[in-house]
CSV table of C-alpha atoms and ligand atoms in Angstrom, one decimal:
chain,number,residue,atom,x,y,z
I,1,MET,CA,113.8,140.9,145.8
I,2,THR,CA,113.7,138.8,149.6
I,3,LEU,CA,110.9,141.5,150.8
I,4,ALA,CA,108.6,139.7,153.9
I,5,PRO,CA,105.8,140.8,155.4
I,6,THR,CA,105.5,142.7,158.6
I,7,THR,CA,102.2,144.6,159.7
I,8,ILE,CA,99.0,143.3,158.2
I,9,LEU,CA,97.1,146.2,156.3
I,10,TYR,CA,93.4,144.1,155.4
I,11,GLU,CA,92.5,141.5,155.8
I,12,GLY,CA,90.0,140.2,153.3
I,13,LYS,CA,87.8,137.0,152.8
I,14,ALA,CA,90.3,135.3,151.6
I,15,LYS,CA,93.3,137.2,151.5
I,16,GLN,CA,95.5,139.4,153.4
I,17,VAL,CA,97.5,142.2,152.8
I,18,TYR,CA,100.4,142.7,154.8
I,19,ALA,CA,103.2,145.9,154.6
I,20,THR,CA,106.3,145.2,153.6
I,21,ALA,CA,109.9,147.0,154.4
I,22,ASP,CA,109.7,149.2,150.9
I,23,ALA,CA,106.1,151.0,150.7
I,24,ASP,CA,106.1,149.8,146.9
I,25,TRP,CA,105.1,146.8,147.9
I,26,VAL,CA,103.0,144.7,149.5
I,27,VAL,CA,102.7,140.2,150.4
I,28,LEU,CA,99.0,138.9,149.8
I,29,ARG,CA,99.0,135.6,152.0
I,30,PHE,CA,95.9,133.3,150.8
I,31,LYS,CA,94.5,131.7,153.2
I,32,ASP,CA,92.3,128.8,153.6
I,33,ASP,CA,89.1,130.1,154.4
I,34,ALA,CA,85.9,129.9,152.4
I,35,THR,CA,83.2,132.4,152.7
I,36,ALA,CA,79.8,133.2,150.5
I,37,PHE,CA,76.9,135.4,150.4
I,38,ASN,CA,79.5,138.5,152.3
I,39,GLY,CA,80.8,136.0,154.4
I,40,VAL,CA,77.3,134.6,155.6
I,41,LYS,CA,79.2,131.4,155.5
I,42,LYS,CA,82.1,130.3,156.2
I,43,ALA,CA,83.8,127.6,155.9
I,44,SER,CA,88.4,126.2,156.4
I,45,ILE,CA,89.0,124.6,153.5
I,46,GLY,CA,92.6,122.6,154.1
I,47,ASP,CA,94.4,123.5,151.0
I,48,LYS,CA,92.9,126.4,149.7
I,49,GLY,CA,95.0,128.8,149.9
I,50,ALA,CA,97.9,126.8,149.1
I,51,ILE,CA,96.2,125.7,145.6
I,52,ASN,CA,95.5,129.3,145.1
I,53,CYS,CA,98.1,130.6,145.3
I,54,ARG,CA,99.8,128.3,142.9
I,55,ILE,CA,96.7,128.7,140.6
I,56,SER,CA,96.4,132.2,140.8
I,57,ALA,CA,100.3,133.3,140.2
I,58,HIS,CA,100.6,130.4,137.0
I,59,LEU,CA,97.2,132.6,136.0
I,60,LEU,CA,98.4,136.2,136.1
I,61,THR,CA,101.5,135.0,134.6
I,62,LEU,CA,99.7,134.4,131.5
I,63,VAL,CA,98.5,136.6,131.8
I,64,ALA,CA,101.0,139.4,132.3
I,65,GLU,CA,103.0,137.4,129.1
I,66,ALA,CA,99.4,138.3,127.1
I,67,GLY,CA,100.8,142.1,127.2
I,68,VAL,CA,98.3,142.8,130.2
I,69,PRO,CA,100.1,144.7,133.1
I,70,THR,CA,99.8,143.6,136.7
I,71,ALA,CA,100.4,144.0,139.9
I,72,PHE,CA,102.0,140.3,140.0
I,73,ALA,CA,105.2,139.9,140.9
I,74,LYS,CA,106.7,136.6,142.2
I,75,VAL,CA,105.7,133.6,144.3
I,76,LEU,CA,107.4,134.0,147.9
I,77,ASN,CA,106.5,131.0,149.6
I,78,GLY,CA,103.0,128.6,149.5
I,79,ARG,CA,100.9,131.0,150.5
I,80,ASP,CA,102.4,134.4,149.9
I,81,GLN,CA,103.0,136.6,146.8
I,82,LEU,CA,105.0,140.2,146.4
I,83,PHE,CA,102.5,142.4,144.5
I,84,ARG,CA,103.2,145.8,143.7
I,85,ARG,CA,101.1,148.5,146.1
I,86,VAL,CA,98.2,150.0,144.7
I,87,GLU,CA,95.2,152.0,145.2
I,88,ILE,CA,92.4,149.7,144.4
I,89,VAL,CA,89.5,150.8,141.8
I,90,PRO,CA,86.3,150.6,144.1
I,91,VAL,CA,84.6,149.4,140.5
I,92,GLU,CA,84.2,145.1,140.5
I,93,VAL,CA,85.2,144.0,136.4
I,94,VAL,CA,82.6,140.9,136.2
I,95,VAL,CA,83.1,138.9,132.7
I,96,ARG,CA,80.6,136.6,131.3
I,97,ASN,CA,80.6,134.2,128.5
I,98,VAL,CA,77.8,132.4,129.7
I,99,VAL,CA,74.7,133.3,131.6
I,100,ALA,CA,75.1,132.3,135.4
I,101,GLY,CA,75.1,133.2,139.1
I,102,GLY,CA,73.7,136.7,139.7
I,103,PHE,CA,72.4,137.0,136.1
I,104,ALA,CA,70.5,134.0,135.7
I,105,LYS,CA,69.2,135.5,138.7
I,106,LYS,CA,68.3,138.9,138.4
I,107,LEU,CA,66.8,137.8,134.7
I,108,GLY,CA,64.9,135.0,135.1
I,109,ARG,CA,67.5,132.8,132.8
I,110,ALA,CA,68.1,129.3,133.3
I,111,GLU,CA,72.3,128.9,133.4
I,112,GLY,CA,74.1,127.5,131.2
I,113,GLU,CA,73.2,130.2,127.7
I,114,ARG,CA,75.5,130.3,125.6
I,115,LEU,CA,75.7,134.5,125.4
I,116,ALA,CA,76.2,136.1,121.5
I,117,ARG,CA,79.7,137.9,122.9
I,118,PRO,CA,81.0,138.3,126.4
I,119,ILE,CA,79.7,141.2,128.6
I,120,VAL,CA,81.1,142.7,130.9
I,121,GLU,CA,79.8,144.8,134.4
I,122,HIS,CA,80.4,146.5,136.6
I,123,PHE,CA,79.6,146.2,140.6
I,124,TYR,CA,80.9,148.8,143.4
I,125,LYS,CA,82.8,147.1,145.8
I,126,SER,CA,81.5,147.6,149.1
I,127,ASP,CA,81.0,144.8,151.4
I,128,ALA,CA,78.8,147.2,153.0
I,129,LEU,CA,75.9,147.3,150.7
I,130,ASN,CA,76.7,143.9,149.1
I,131,ASP,CA,78.7,145.0,146.3
I,132,PRO,CA,75.4,146.1,143.9
I,133,GLN,CA,75.4,146.3,140.0
I,134,ILE,CA,76.3,150.1,138.9
I,135,ASN,CA,76.7,151.7,135.8
I,136,GLU,CA,79.6,153.4,134.0
I,137,ASP,CA,78.0,156.7,134.4
I,138,ALA,CA,77.2,155.6,138.3
I,139,ALA,CA,81.4,154.5,138.3
I,140,ILE,CA,82.0,158.2,136.7
I,141,VAL,CA,79.7,160.9,138.7
I,142,MET,CA,80.5,158.7,141.7
I,143,GLY,CA,83.8,159.4,141.3
I,144,TRP,CA,85.1,155.5,142.1
I,145,ALA,CA,87.6,155.7,138.6
I,146,SER,CA,87.4,158.2,135.9
I,147,ALA,CA,85.8,157.0,132.1
I,148,TRP,CA,89.8,156.6,130.9
I,149,GLU,CA,90.1,154.1,134.0
I,150,LEU,CA,86.9,152.3,133.0
I,151,ALA,CA,87.6,152.2,129.4
I,152,CYS,CA,91.1,150.4,130.4
I,153,MET,CA,89.9,148.0,132.4
I,154,ARG,CA,87.0,146.7,130.3
I,155,GLU,CA,89.6,146.6,127.7
I,156,ARG,CA,91.9,144.3,129.4
I,157,ALA,CA,89.2,142.3,131.0
I,158,LEU,CA,88.0,141.2,127.6
I,159,GLN,CA,91.6,140.2,126.8
I,160,VAL,CA,91.9,138.4,129.8
I,161,ASN,CA,88.5,136.4,129.1
I,162,ASP,CA,90.0,135.3,125.5
I,163,VAL,CA,93.2,134.4,127.6
I,164,LEU,CA,92.1,132.0,130.2
I,165,LYS,CA,89.2,130.9,127.7
I,166,ALA,CA,91.7,129.5,125.7
I,167,PHE,CA,93.5,128.6,128.5
I,168,TRP,CA,90.0,126.3,130.3
I,169,ASP,CA,89.1,125.5,127.0
I,170,ALA,CA,92.4,123.7,126.1
I,171,ARG,CA,92.0,121.0,130.6
I,172,GLY,CA,88.2,120.2,128.8
I,173,ILE,CA,87.2,123.1,131.3
I,174,ASP,CA,84.2,126.3,129.7
I,175,LEU,CA,85.2,129.3,132.0
I,176,ILE,CA,81.2,130.7,132.7
I,177,ASP,CA,82.4,134.0,133.9
I,178,PHE,CA,84.9,136.0,136.2
I,179,LYS,CA,85.4,139.4,138.7
I,180,LEU,CA,88.5,141.1,138.3
I,181,GLU,CA,90.0,144.2,140.0
I,182,PHE,CA,92.4,147.1,139.5
I,183,GLY,CA,94.3,149.2,140.9
I,184,ARG,CA,95.9,152.5,140.3
I,185,ALA,CA,99.7,152.8,140.3
I,186,GLY,CA,102.0,155.2,139.1
I,187,GLY,CA,99.5,156.9,136.4
I,188,ALA,CA,98.7,152.8,135.6
I,189,ILE,CA,95.8,151.1,135.5
I,190,LEU,CA,97.0,147.0,136.8
I,191,LEU,CA,95.5,144.2,137.7
I,192,ALA,CA,95.5,143.9,140.8
I,193,ASP,CA,94.1,140.2,142.1
I,194,GLU,CA,94.3,136.8,142.3
I,195,ILE,CA,92.5,134.8,139.4
I,196,THR,CA,91.2,132.0,141.3
I,197,PRO,CA,88.5,129.7,141.6
I,198,ASP,CA,86.9,131.1,144.2
I,199,GLY,CA,86.2,134.5,141.5
I,200,SER,CA,85.8,132.4,138.0
I,201,ARG,CA,83.0,129.7,137.3
I,202,LEU,CA,84.3,126.8,136.1
I,203,TRP,CA,82.2,124.4,133.7
I,204,GLU,CA,83.6,121.0,133.2
I,205,ARG,CA,83.3,120.8,129.7
I,206,GLY,CA,79.9,118.1,128.4
I,207,THR,CA,79.1,117.3,132.6
I,208,GLY,CA,78.3,121.1,133.4
I,209,ARG,CA,80.2,119.8,136.7
I,210,HIS,CA,81.3,122.4,139.3
I,211,LEU,CA,84.8,123.2,139.6
I,212,ASP,CA,84.8,125.8,141.3
I,213,LYS,CA,83.6,128.1,144.5
I,214,ASP,CA,80.0,127.5,143.7
I,215,VAL,CA,80.6,123.8,144.9
I,216,PHE,CA,81.2,125.1,148.4
I,217,ARG,CA,78.1,128.3,147.9
I,218,ARG,CA,76.1,125.7,147.2
I,219,ASP,CA,77.0,123.0,149.0
I,220,LEU,CA,77.8,120.7,145.5
I,221,GLY,CA,80.5,118.9,147.4
I,222,ASP,CA,83.5,119.0,149.7
I,223,LEU,CA,85.2,122.1,148.0
I,224,GLY,CA,88.8,120.8,148.9
I,225,ASP,CA,88.1,117.6,146.4
I,226,THR,CA,87.1,120.3,143.8
I,227,TYR,CA,89.8,122.2,143.5
I,228,ARG,CA,92.7,119.1,144.6
I,229,GLU,CA,90.8,118.2,140.9
I,230,LEU,CA,91.7,121.4,139.2
I,231,TYR,CA,95.3,121.7,140.4
I,232,GLN,CA,95.5,119.0,138.8
I,233,ARG,CA,94.2,119.8,135.2
I,234,VAL,CA,96.1,123.2,136.3
I,235,PHE,CA,99.5,121.7,136.3
I,236,GLY,CA,98.8,118.1,134.8
I,237,THR,CA,100.7,116.8,138.5
I,238,GLU,CA,98.8,115.7,142.1
I,239,TYR,CA,98.4,118.1,144.6
I,240,ARG,CA,101.4,117.6,147.0
I,241,ALA,CA,101.5,119.6,150.3
I,242,GLU,CA,104.1,121.8,150.8
S,1,5GP,P1,77.3,136.4,139.8
S,1,5GP,O1,77.8,137.8,139.6
S,1,5GP,O2,77.0,135.7,139.2
S,1,5GP,O3,77.7,136.8,141.7
S,1,5GP,O4,79.6,136.5,139.6
S,1,5GP,C1,80.3,136.4,138.6
S,1,5GP,C2,81.3,136.0,138.8
S,1,5GP,O5,82.6,137.0,139.7
S,1,5GP,C3,81.4,134.7,139.3
S,1,5GP,O6,82.3,134.1,138.6
S,1,5GP,C4,82.1,134.6,140.7
S,1,5GP,O7,82.6,134.1,141.5
S,1,5GP,C5,82.6,136.6,141.1
S,1,5GP,N1,82.1,137.0,142.2
S,1,5GP,C6,81.5,138.7,141.4
S,1,5GP,N2,82.0,138.6,143.7
S,1,5GP,C7,82.5,138.2,144.4
S,1,5GP,C8,83.0,138.3,145.3
S,1,5GP,O8,82.6,139.7,146.1
S,1,5GP,N3,84.0,137.8,146.0
S,1,5GP,C9,84.3,136.4,144.8
S,1,5GP,N4,85.4,136.0,144.9
S,1,5GP,N5,84.0,135.9,143.4
S,1,5GP,C10,83.1,136.6,143.0
């Protein structure tokens, strides 16, 4: 496949989606923009787009090898990836292994408490509403996803959790939680978005140091340095711009 981006279909906070000459394929372009609190806090972080592009391709490939169908096809260049065109399911799936973030806040618990088993949560994908948490009943009754799709997404999210937990574990990093998005294509449910430190919490084992976008959300340091360090841990080599 040699499909080039043509017109822009959608501009998100961290990525752009382009059409290609083939209606079945789109190009995802990773931006250097970092945002938090639904776009209220913004910055441009050098190398972020290219690092996330490489990390996401690596993790999506691992997940696909473990049997989870994904919309990811291949990396086109330093920032662009070819993806199967899907209809995004407007239900974000979060998997949690350790109490943190929104879960800690809403339940008044300290961050860091290990959960006895992973918890799967659902959020309605809506910037206007700040992605409110919903349950599976609400998703079905409101017509956002069918019971079969929700069961499929839950099973796949837990499978992804197993793969990612083992991956980060081998690099001295605890996978605390992460968010996934799925899409529909040809009657199938595919993992349809990036897997990056933008949408995951990754804590250094032993120190609890944040190696993810919370560094930006919480002003804990330089996000570019953090992502370059993470790149080194993933690939075993220093990040160099192309
Ligand atoms: P929380 O619900 O604790 O804010 O987030 C749980 C996990 O999902 C975190 O790893 C967080 O990075 C990810 N997450 C939830 N919503 C979003 C979102 O809108 N954008 C991104 N990039 N990640 C999200």
